[in-house]
CSV table of C-alpha atoms and ligand atoms in Angstrom, one decimal:
chain,number,residue,atom,x,y,z
H,46,MET,CA,4.4,-10.3,-55.9
H,47,SER,CA,6.7,-8.0,-53.9
H,48,ALA,CA,5.8,-7.1,-50.3
H,49,GLN,CA,4.7,-3.5,-49.6
H,50,PRO,CA,7.4,-1.6,-47.9
H,51,ALA,CA,6.5,-1.2,-44.3
H,52,ALA,CA,5.3,2.4,-43.6
H,53,VAL,CA,7.9,4.5,-41.8
H,54,PRO,CA,6.5,5.5,-38.4
H,55,HIS,CA,6.1,9.2,-38.0
H,56,LEU,CA,7.5,9.5,-34.4
H,57,GLU,CA,9.4,6.6,-33.1
H,58,ILE,CA,10.8,6.4,-29.6
H,59,ASP,CA,12.8,3.3,-29.6
H,60,GLY,CA,14.2,1.8,-26.3
H,61,VAL,CA,15.0,5.2,-24.8
H,62,SER,CA,16.6,5.2,-21.3
H,63,LYS,CA,18.0,8.0,-19.2
H,64,ARG,CA,20.1,8.1,-16.1
H,65,PHE,CA,21.0,11.1,-14.0
H,66,GLY,CA,24.1,9.8,-12.2
H,67,GLU,CA,22.9,6.7,-10.3
H,68,THR,CA,19.2,7.4,-10.9
H,69,GLU,CA,17.4,5.7,-13.7
H,70,VAL,CA,14.7,8.1,-14.8
H,71,LEU,CA,13.6,6.4,-18.1
H,72,ARG,CA,13.8,2.6,-18.6
H,73,ASP,CA,13.5,1.2,-22.1
H,74,VAL,CA,10.7,3.4,-23.3
H,75,SER,CA,9.3,2.5,-26.8
H,76,ILE,CA,6.4,4.4,-28.3
H,77,THR,CA,5.3,4.8,-31.9
H,78,VAL,CA,3.1,7.7,-32.8
H,79,PRO,CA,1.3,7.9,-36.1
H,80,ARG,CA,1.1,11.3,-37.9
H,81,GLY,CA,-1.6,13.6,-36.8
H,82,THR,CA,-2.1,11.8,-33.4
H,83,PHE,CA,-2.6,13.6,-30.2
H,84,LEU,CA,-0.7,11.6,-27.6
H,85,ALA,CA,-0.8,12.2,-23.9
H,86,LEU,CA,2.0,11.1,-21.6
H,87,LEU,CA,0.3,10.5,-18.3
H,88,GLY,CA,1.8,9.6,-15.0
H,89,PRO,CA,2.5,10.8,-11.5
H,90,SER,CA,5.0,13.4,-10.6
H,91,GLY,CA,8.6,12.4,-11.1
H,92,CYS,CA,7.9,9.4,-13.4
H,93,GLY,CA,10.0,10.9,-16.2
H,94,LYS,CA,7.4,12.6,-18.5
H,95,SER,CA,9.2,15.9,-18.9
H,96,THR,CA,12.5,14.2,-19.3
H,97,LEU,CA,11.1,12.2,-22.2
H,98,LEU,CA,9.6,15.3,-23.8
H,99,LYS,CA,13.0,17.1,-23.5
H,100,ILE,CA,14.8,14.1,-25.1
H,101,ILE,CA,12.4,14.3,-28.1
H,102,ALA,CA,12.9,18.1,-28.3
H,103,GLY,CA,16.7,17.7,-28.1
H,104,LEU,CA,17.0,19.6,-24.8
H,105,GLU,CA,18.2,16.6,-23.0
H,106,THR,CA,20.3,13.6,-24.3
H,107,GLN,CA,19.2,10.0,-23.7
H,108,THR,CA,21.6,7.5,-22.2
H,109,GLY,CA,20.4,4.7,-24.6
H,110,GLY,CA,18.0,4.2,-27.4
H,111,HIS,CA,16.9,6.3,-30.4
H,112,VAL,CA,14.3,8.9,-31.3
H,113,ARG,CA,13.3,9.0,-35.0
H,114,LEU,CA,11.1,11.4,-36.9
H,115,ASP,CA,9.9,10.3,-40.3
H,116,GLY,CA,12.6,7.6,-40.3
H,117,GLU,CA,15.4,10.1,-39.6
H,118,ALA,CA,17.4,9.6,-36.4
H,119,LEU,CA,17.4,12.7,-34.3
H,120,ASP,CA,20.2,11.5,-32.0
H,121,GLY,CA,22.7,14.2,-31.6
H,122,MET,CA,20.8,16.7,-33.7
H,123,PRO,CA,20.7,20.2,-32.0
H,124,ALA,CA,17.2,21.2,-30.8
H,125,TYR,CA,16.9,24.2,-33.2
H,126,ARG,CA,17.4,21.9,-36.3
H,127,ARG,CA,14.6,19.5,-35.3
H,128,ASP,CA,11.7,21.6,-36.3
H,129,ILE,CA,9.8,20.7,-33.2
H,130,GLY,CA,7.7,23.3,-31.3
H,131,VAL,CA,7.8,23.2,-27.5
H,132,VAL,CA,5.4,24.8,-25.0
H,133,PHE,CA,6.5,24.5,-21.4
H,134,GLN,CA,4.6,24.6,-18.1
H,135,SER,CA,5.4,28.2,-17.5
H,136,TYR,CA,4.5,29.6,-20.9
H,137,ALA,CA,6.7,32.7,-20.2
H,138,LEU,CA,6.1,35.2,-22.9
H,139,PHE,CA,8.5,38.1,-23.2
H,140,PRO,CA,6.7,40.8,-21.2
H,141,HIS,CA,8.2,43.8,-23.0
H,142,MET,CA,7.2,42.4,-26.5
H,143,SER,CA,3.8,42.6,-28.1
H,144,VAL,CA,1.9,39.5,-29.0
H,145,LYS,CA,3.1,39.7,-32.5
H,146,GLU,CA,6.7,40.2,-31.6
H,147,ASN,CA,6.4,37.2,-29.2
H,148,VAL,CA,5.1,35.0,-32.0
H,149,ARG,CA,7.6,36.3,-34.5
H,150,PHE,CA,10.5,35.5,-32.1
H,151,GLY,CA,11.1,31.9,-33.3
H,152,LEU,CA,10.9,33.0,-37.0
H,153,ASP,CA,13.5,35.8,-36.6
H,154,MET,CA,15.9,33.1,-35.3
H,155,ARG,CA,15.2,31.3,-38.5
H,156,ARG,CA,16.0,34.3,-40.7
H,157,LEU,CA,12.8,34.2,-42.7
H,158,ASP,CA,12.2,37.3,-44.9
H,159,LYS,CA,9.9,40.0,-43.4
H,160,ALA,CA,6.8,39.3,-45.6
H,161,GLU,CA,6.9,35.6,-45.0
H,162,SER,CA,7.4,36.1,-41.2
H,163,ALA,CA,4.4,38.6,-41.0
H,164,ALA,CA,2.2,36.1,-42.9
H,165,ARG,CA,3.1,33.3,-40.6
H,166,VAL,CA,2.5,35.3,-37.5
H,167,ASP,CA,-0.9,36.3,-38.7
H,168,GLU,CA,-1.7,32.7,-39.6
H,169,ALA,CA,-0.6,31.4,-36.2
H,170,LEU,CA,-2.6,34.0,-34.3
H,171,GLU,CA,-5.7,33.2,-36.4
H,172,LEU,CA,-5.2,29.5,-35.6
H,173,VAL,CA,-5.3,30.2,-31.9
H,174,LYS,CA,-8.3,32.6,-32.4
H,175,LEU,CA,-6.3,35.7,-31.4
H,176,GLY,CA,-6.3,37.4,-34.8
H,177,GLY,CA,-7.1,40.9,-33.4
H,178,TYR,CA,-4.7,40.7,-30.5
H,179,GLY,CA,-1.3,41.2,-32.2
H,180,SER,CA,-0.5,44.6,-30.8
H,181,ARG,CA,-1.5,43.9,-27.2
H,182,MET,CA,1.1,43.3,-24.5
H,183,PRO,CA,1.1,40.0,-22.6
H,184,SER,CA,0.0,41.8,-19.4
H,185,GLU,CA,-3.2,42.8,-21.3
H,186,LEU,CA,-4.2,39.2,-21.9
H,187,SER,CA,-5.9,36.6,-19.6
H,188,GLY,CA,-3.9,33.5,-18.6
H,189,GLY,CA,-5.6,31.3,-21.2
H,190,GLN,CA,-4.9,33.9,-24.0
H,191,GLN,CA,-1.2,34.1,-23.0
H,192,GLN,CA,-1.1,30.4,-23.1
H,193,ARG,CA,-2.6,30.4,-26.7
H,194,VAL,CA,0.1,33.0,-27.7
H,195,ALA,CA,2.7,30.6,-26.5
H,196,ILE,CA,1.2,27.9,-28.6
H,197,ALA,CA,1.0,30.3,-31.6
H,198,ARG,CA,4.7,31.0,-31.2
H,199,SER,CA,5.5,27.3,-31.5
H,200,LEU,CA,3.1,26.8,-34.4
H,201,ALA,CA,4.5,29.7,-36.4
H,202,ILE,CA,7.6,27.7,-37.2
H,203,ARG,CA,5.3,25.1,-38.7
H,204,PRO,CA,6.8,22.4,-36.6
H,205,ARG,CA,6.8,18.7,-37.6
H,206,LEU,CA,5.8,18.0,-34.0
H,207,LEU,CA,4.3,20.0,-31.2
H,208,LEU,CA,5.3,19.2,-27.6
H,209,LEU,CA,3.3,20.5,-24.7
H,210,ASP,CA,4.5,20.1,-21.1
H,211,GLU,CA,1.6,20.6,-18.6
H,212,PRO,CA,0.2,23.4,-20.8
H,213,LEU,CA,-2.8,23.9,-18.5
H,214,SER,CA,-1.2,23.8,-15.1
H,215,ASN,CA,-0.9,27.5,-14.7
H,216,LEU,CA,-4.6,28.1,-15.3
H,217,ASP,CA,-7.5,28.1,-12.8
H,218,ALA,CA,-9.9,25.1,-12.8
H,219,VAL,CA,-12.5,26.8,-14.9
H,220,LEU,CA,-10.2,28.1,-17.6
H,221,ARG,CA,-8.4,24.8,-17.7
H,222,LYS,CA,-11.5,23.1,-18.9
H,223,SER,CA,-12.2,25.6,-21.7
H,224,VAL,CA,-8.5,25.8,-22.9
H,225,ARG,CA,-8.5,22.0,-22.9
H,226,VAL,CA,-11.2,22.1,-25.6
H,227,ASP,CA,-9.5,25.0,-27.4
H,228,ILE,CA,-6.2,23.0,-27.7
H,229,ARG,CA,-8.0,19.9,-28.9
H,230,GLU,CA,-10.0,21.9,-31.5
H,231,LEU,CA,-6.8,23.6,-32.6
H,232,HIS,CA,-5.1,20.2,-33.0
H,233,ASP,CA,-8.0,19.1,-35.2
H,234,ARG,CA,-7.7,22.2,-37.4
H,235,VAL,CA,-3.9,22.1,-37.8
H,236,GLY,CA,-3.3,18.4,-37.6
H,237,THR,CA,0.2,18.7,-36.2
H,238,THR,CA,1.2,15.6,-34.3
H,239,THR,CA,1.1,16.6,-30.7
H,240,VAL,CA,2.7,15.0,-27.6
H,241,MET,CA,1.3,16.5,-24.3
H,242,VAL,CA,2.6,15.7,-20.8
H,243,THR,CA,0.2,15.8,-17.9
H,244,HIS,CA,-0.3,14.2,-14.5
H,245,ASP,CA,-4.0,14.8,-14.7
H,246,GLN,CA,-5.8,11.7,-15.9
H,247,GLU,CA,-9.0,13.6,-16.8
H,248,GLU,CA,-7.0,16.0,-19.0
H,249,ALA,CA,-5.2,13.1,-20.8
H,250,MET,CA,-8.4,11.1,-21.2
H,251,SER,CA,-10.5,14.0,-22.5
H,252,MET,CA,-8.0,15.5,-24.9
H,253,ALA,CA,-5.9,12.7,-26.4
H,254,ASP,CA,-6.3,10.0,-29.1
H,255,GLN,CA,-3.8,7.8,-27.5
H,256,VAL,CA,-2.6,7.8,-23.8
H,257,ALA,CA,0.7,6.4,-22.6
H,258,VAL,CA,0.5,5.7,-18.9
H,259,MET,CA,3.9,6.0,-17.2
H,260,ALA,CA,5.2,5.1,-13.8
H,261,GLU,CA,8.8,5.0,-12.5
H,262,GLY,CA,10.3,5.6,-15.9
H,263,ARG,CA,8.4,2.9,-17.7
H,264,VAL,CA,5.4,2.9,-20.1
H,265,LEU,CA,2.9,0.6,-18.4
H,266,GLN,CA,0.2,0.8,-21.1
H,267,MET,CA,-0.5,2.7,-24.3
H,268,GLY,CA,-3.9,2.8,-26.0
H,269,THR,CA,-7.0,4.8,-26.6
H,270,PRO,CA,-8.6,6.5,-23.6
H,271,GLU,CA,-11.4,3.9,-23.8
H,272,ALA,CA,-9.0,0.9,-23.8
H,273,ILE,CA,-7.0,2.3,-20.9
H,274,TYR,CA,-10.2,2.9,-18.9
H,275,GLU,CA,-12.0,-0.4,-19.9
H,276,ARG,CA,-9.1,-2.7,-19.9
H,277,PRO,CA,-6.3,-1.4,-17.7
H,278,ALA,CA,-3.2,-3.6,-18.1
H,279,THR,CA,-2.2,-3.3,-14.4
H,280,ARG,CA,-3.6,-2.5,-11.0
H,281,PHE,CA,-1.6,0.8,-11.1
H,282,VAL,CA,-3.4,2.0,-14.3
H,283,GLY,CA,-6.8,0.9,-13.0
H,284,GLY,CA,-6.2,2.9,-9.8
H,285,PHE,CA,-4.9,5.9,-11.7
H,286,VAL,CA,-7.5,6.5,-14.4
H,287,GLY,CA,-11.2,7.3,-13.9
H,288,SER,CA,-12.6,10.1,-11.7
H,289,PRO,CA,-12.5,9.1,-9.0
H,290,PRO,CA,-10.3,6.1,-9.8
H,291,ALA,CA,-11.2,2.5,-9.1
H,292,SER,CA,-11.2,1.1,-5.6
H,293,LEU,CA,-8.6,-1.6,-5.3
H,294,MET,CA,-9.1,-4.3,-2.7
H,295,LYS,CA,-7.5,-7.6,-1.8
H,296,LEU,CA,-9.9,-10.6,-2.1
H,297,SER,CA,-9.0,-14.0,-0.6
H,298,ARG,CA,-10.5,-17.4,-1.2
H,299,ARG,CA,-12.2,-18.9,1.8
H,300,PHE,CA,-11.1,-22.2,3.1
H,301,GLU,CA,-14.8,-23.4,3.0
H,302,GLY,CA,-15.2,-22.0,-0.6
H,303,GLY,CA,-16.3,-18.5,-1.7
H,304,TRP,CA,-14.4,-15.3,-1.2
H,305,ARG,CA,-13.7,-12.8,1.6
H,306,PHE,CA,-12.3,-9.3,2.1
H,307,GLY,CA,-10.2,-9.8,5.3
H,308,GLU,CA,-12.8,-11.5,7.5
H,309,ILE,CA,-15.8,-10.2,5.6
H,310,GLU,CA,-17.4,-12.8,3.4
H,311,TRP,CA,-18.8,-11.8,0.0
H,312,GLN,CA,-21.6,-13.8,-1.7
H,313,MET,CA,-20.9,-12.6,-5.2
H,314,GLU,CA,-23.0,-13.1,-8.2
H,315,PRO,CA,-22.4,-16.5,-9.9
H,316,ALA,CA,-21.0,-15.1,-13.1
H,317,LEU,CA,-18.3,-13.2,-11.2
H,318,ALA,CA,-17.6,-16.3,-9.0
H,319,ARG,CA,-17.0,-18.3,-12.2
H,320,ARG,CA,-14.6,-15.8,-13.5
H,321,LEU,CA,-12.6,-15.9,-10.3
H,322,ASP,CA,-12.7,-19.7,-10.1
H,323,ALA,CA,-11.3,-19.9,-13.7
H,324,ILE,CA,-8.3,-17.8,-12.5
H,325,ARG,CA,-7.3,-20.3,-9.8
H,326,ARG,CA,-5.8,-18.0,-7.3
H,327,ILE,CA,-5.9,-17.8,-3.6
H,328,GLU,CA,-5.7,-14.1,-3.6
H,329,VAL,CA,-6.5,-11.4,-6.2
H,330,THR,CA,-6.7,-7.7,-6.3
H,331,ILE,CA,-10.1,-6.5,-7.5
H,332,GLY,CA,-10.8,-3.1,-9.0
H,333,LEU,CA,-14.3,-1.6,-8.6
H,334,ARG,CA,-15.3,1.4,-10.6
H,335,PRO,CA,-17.2,3.9,-8.4
H,336,GLU,CA,-19.5,4.7,-11.3
H,337,ARG,CA,-20.3,1.0,-11.7
H,338,MET,CA,-21.6,0.5,-8.2
H,339,ARG,CA,-25.3,0.6,-7.1
H,340,LEU,CA,-26.8,1.3,-3.7
H,341,VAL,CA,-29.2,-1.6,-3.1
H,342,GLU,CA,-31.4,-3.2,-0.4
H,343,ALA,CA,-29.9,-5.5,2.2
H,344,GLY,CA,-29.9,-9.1,1.0
H,345,THR,CA,-29.6,-8.3,-2.7
H,346,GLU,CA,-27.5,-11.0,-4.4
H,347,GLY,CA,-23.9,-10.0,-5.1
H,348,ALA,CA,-24.1,-6.9,-2.8
H,349,LEU,CA,-21.2,-6.0,-0.5
H,350,ALA,CA,-22.1,-5.2,3.0
H,351,ALA,CA,-20.2,-2.1,4.0
H,352,GLU,CA,-20.3,0.7,6.4
H,353,LEU,CA,-20.7,4.3,5.2
H,354,ARG,CA,-17.8,6.5,6.3
H,355,SER,CA,-18.6,9.8,4.5
H,356,SER,CA,-20.3,11.2,1.5
H,357,GLU,CA,-19.5,14.0,-0.9
H,358,TYR,CA,-22.3,15.9,-2.6
H,359,LEU,CA,-21.1,16.7,-6.2
H,360,GLY,CA,-24.3,18.2,-7.7
H,361,GLY,CA,-25.6,15.6,-10.1
H,362,GLU,CA,-24.0,12.8,-8.1
H,363,ARG,CA,-22.9,11.8,-4.6
H,364,LEU,CA,-19.7,10.0,-3.9
H,365,LEU,CA,-20.0,7.6,-1.0
H,366,HIS,CA,-16.9,6.4,0.9
H,367,ALA,CA,-17.5,3.1,2.6
H,368,ALA,CA,-15.5,0.5,4.5
H,369,VAL,CA,-15.6,-3.3,4.0
H,370,GLY,CA,-13.6,-4.6,6.9
H,371,GLN,CA,-10.2,-2.9,6.5
H,372,GLU,CA,-10.8,-2.0,2.9
H,373,ARG,CA,-12.1,1.2,1.4
H,374,ILE,CA,-14.6,1.4,-1.4
H,375,ALA,CA,-16.1,4.4,-3.3
H,376,ALA,CA,-19.5,4.5,-5.0
H,377,LEU,CA,-20.9,7.2,-7.2
H,378,VAL,CA,-24.7,7.3,-6.8
H,379,GLY,CA,-27.4,9.7,-7.9
H,380,GLY,CA,-27.1,13.1,-6.2
H,381,HIS,CA,-30.9,13.4,-5.9
H,382,LEU,CA,-31.3,10.2,-3.7
H,383,SER,CA,-33.1,11.0,-0.5
H,384,GLY,CA,-33.0,9.0,2.7
H,385,LEU,CA,-29.3,8.2,2.3
H,386,PRO,CA,-27.7,6.4,5.2
H,387,LYS,CA,-25.6,8.4,7.6
H,388,PRO,CA,-21.9,7.9,8.4
H,389,GLY,CA,-21.6,4.8,10.6
H,390,GLU,CA,-24.7,3.1,9.1
H,391,PRO,CA,-24.6,0.0,6.9
H,392,VAL,CA,-24.8,0.3,3.1
H,393,HIS,CA,-25.2,-2.4,0.5
H,394,LEU,CA,-23.2,-1.9,-2.7
H,395,LEU,CA,-23.7,-4.0,-5.8
H,396,PRO,CA,-20.9,-3.8,-8.3
H,397,ASP,CA,-21.7,-4.3,-12.0
H,398,ALA,CA,-20.2,-7.8,-12.4
H,399,ASP,CA,-19.1,-7.0,-16.0
H,400,ALA,CA,-17.1,-4.0,-14.8
H,401,VAL,CA,-15.2,-5.8,-12.0
H,402,MET,CA,-11.4,-5.8,-12.9
H,403,LEU,CA,-9.2,-8.6,-11.6
H,404,PHE,CA,-5.4,-8.2,-11.0
H,405,ASP,CA,-2.6,-10.4,-9.8
H,406,ALA,CA,-2.3,-9.8,-6.1
H,407,GLU,CA,1.5,-10.0,-6.3
H,408,ASN,CA,2.6,-8.2,-9.5
H,409,GLY,CA,-0.6,-6.3,-10.3
H,410,GLU,CA,-1.0,-7.5,-13.8
H,411,ARG,CA,-4.5,-7.9,-15.3
H,412,LEU,CA,-5.7,-11.4,-14.9
H,413,ASP,CA,-8.5,-12.2,-17.2
H,414,PRO,CA,-8.2,-11.7,-21.0
Z,53,ATP,N1,18.7,17.5,-14.5
Z,53,ATP,C1,18.4,16.5,-13.7
Z,53,ATP,N2,19.3,16.0,-12.8
Z,53,ATP,C2,19.0,15.1,-11.9
Z,53,ATP,N3,17.8,14.5,-11.8
Z,53,ATP,C3,16.8,15.0,-12.6
Z,53,ATP,C4,17.1,16.0,-13.6
Z,53,ATP,N4,15.9,16.3,-14.2
Z,53,ATP,C5,15.0,15.4,-13.7
Z,53,ATP,N5,15.6,14.7,-12.7
Z,53,ATP,C6,14.8,13.6,-12.0
Z,53,ATP,O1,14.2,12.7,-12.9
Z,53,ATP,C7,13.0,12.3,-12.4
Z,53,ATP,C8,11.9,12.5,-13.5
Z,53,ATP,O2,11.8,13.9,-13.7
Z,53,ATP,P1,10.8,14.6,-14.7
Z,53,ATP,O3,10.9,16.0,-14.6
Z,53,ATP,O4,10.9,13.9,-16.0
Z,53,ATP,O5,9.4,14.1,-14.1
Z,53,ATP,P2,7.9,14.4,-14.5
Z,53,ATP,O6,7.2,13.1,-14.7
Z,53,ATP,O7,7.9,15.4,-15.5
Z,53,ATP,O8,7.3,15.0,-13.1
Z,53,ATP,P3,6.3,16.3,-12.9
Z,53,ATP,O9,4.9,15.8,-13.1
Z,53,ATP,O10,6.5,16.5,-11.4
Z,53,ATP,O11,6.7,17.4,-13.8
Z,53,ATP,C9,12.7,13.0,-11.1
Z,53,ATP,O12,13.0,12.1,-10.1
Z,53,ATP,C10,13.7,14.1,-11.2
Z,53,ATP,O13,14.1,14.5,-9.9
Z,54,MG,MG1,7.2,17.4,-15.6
């Protein structure tokens, strides 16, 4: 029996690095993206997301490594030959051209015949639900509509890949949430493999099938939003995803047994103590998800004795900011709770033991399997 040939990955970023002079902006980045996937590149400002997107698009050249699409190396291929659609942060439409002319722009460059061009423009505008808007000028559209025209312009060329760099950042908070749904639904209709850059973890988690979390030019973890949230590979990832993100605190073993935050002792639940014992460390960083904390009575087993510093009313929920010794901890509790303690008063917070994350205090890597 002969072995099945291994399937060729759709988009393959293979050991890509990039330097600008002395500065290393991307370090050995490897990502494989199956066809039809919506991938988010998520990371803080300056971590190299846009640079990676530009390398895929052919607008920037890598210092090392390869980018392959359907098995074909794109290295050295000019951007216009790659059949990749790109929408940038500023979706700049040509203000003196109508919506139709804007969408047709990329097709004219490709010298398609008139009828074919017209059909594709109509199709692309239908896809972004702007079918009746072809003769409007950009100034007669809302920010969200302009943004969809920019996407239609890149879809009209029927790209093999759609690249979006912070496509929502020019929109106000309300519009951003609705366009987020529009873009995801569009992706599901068209099925074009999409790579979107964002520094907004909520955007990445809510829109993408796969999220690659980047920091300082490296991919720290790639996985489904659920995997990234439930099982962050490093302290950085745990502290970056979630809204609000996890509280990270240093926990030390007491000489007499048990554990403490600075000078504050913590009588944790036995199941958690066993997990910590199994790890055999003197210090660990623990990650506590605010939404997995409960406000409990003093004396409840496993509760952390803290001091309330402030609280934010969020409508359905209330976000408490408390201090345990020198450490800060956040807890998301029901917004309807009455008789809440006031700043300066003690609060007792019980973390859900299953949701407590443990990281190496030195290198930040996840500790338990
Ligand atoms: N043409 C360039 N010349 C020199 N340095 C550059 C150039 N382009 C980007 N950089 C540097 O590379 C690093 C990564 O930039 P990049 O634009 O990829 O970050 P980013 O993750 O997209 O950030 P942001 O979220 O702020 O857009 C930054 O430190 C930036 O200053
Ligand atoms: Mg950028």
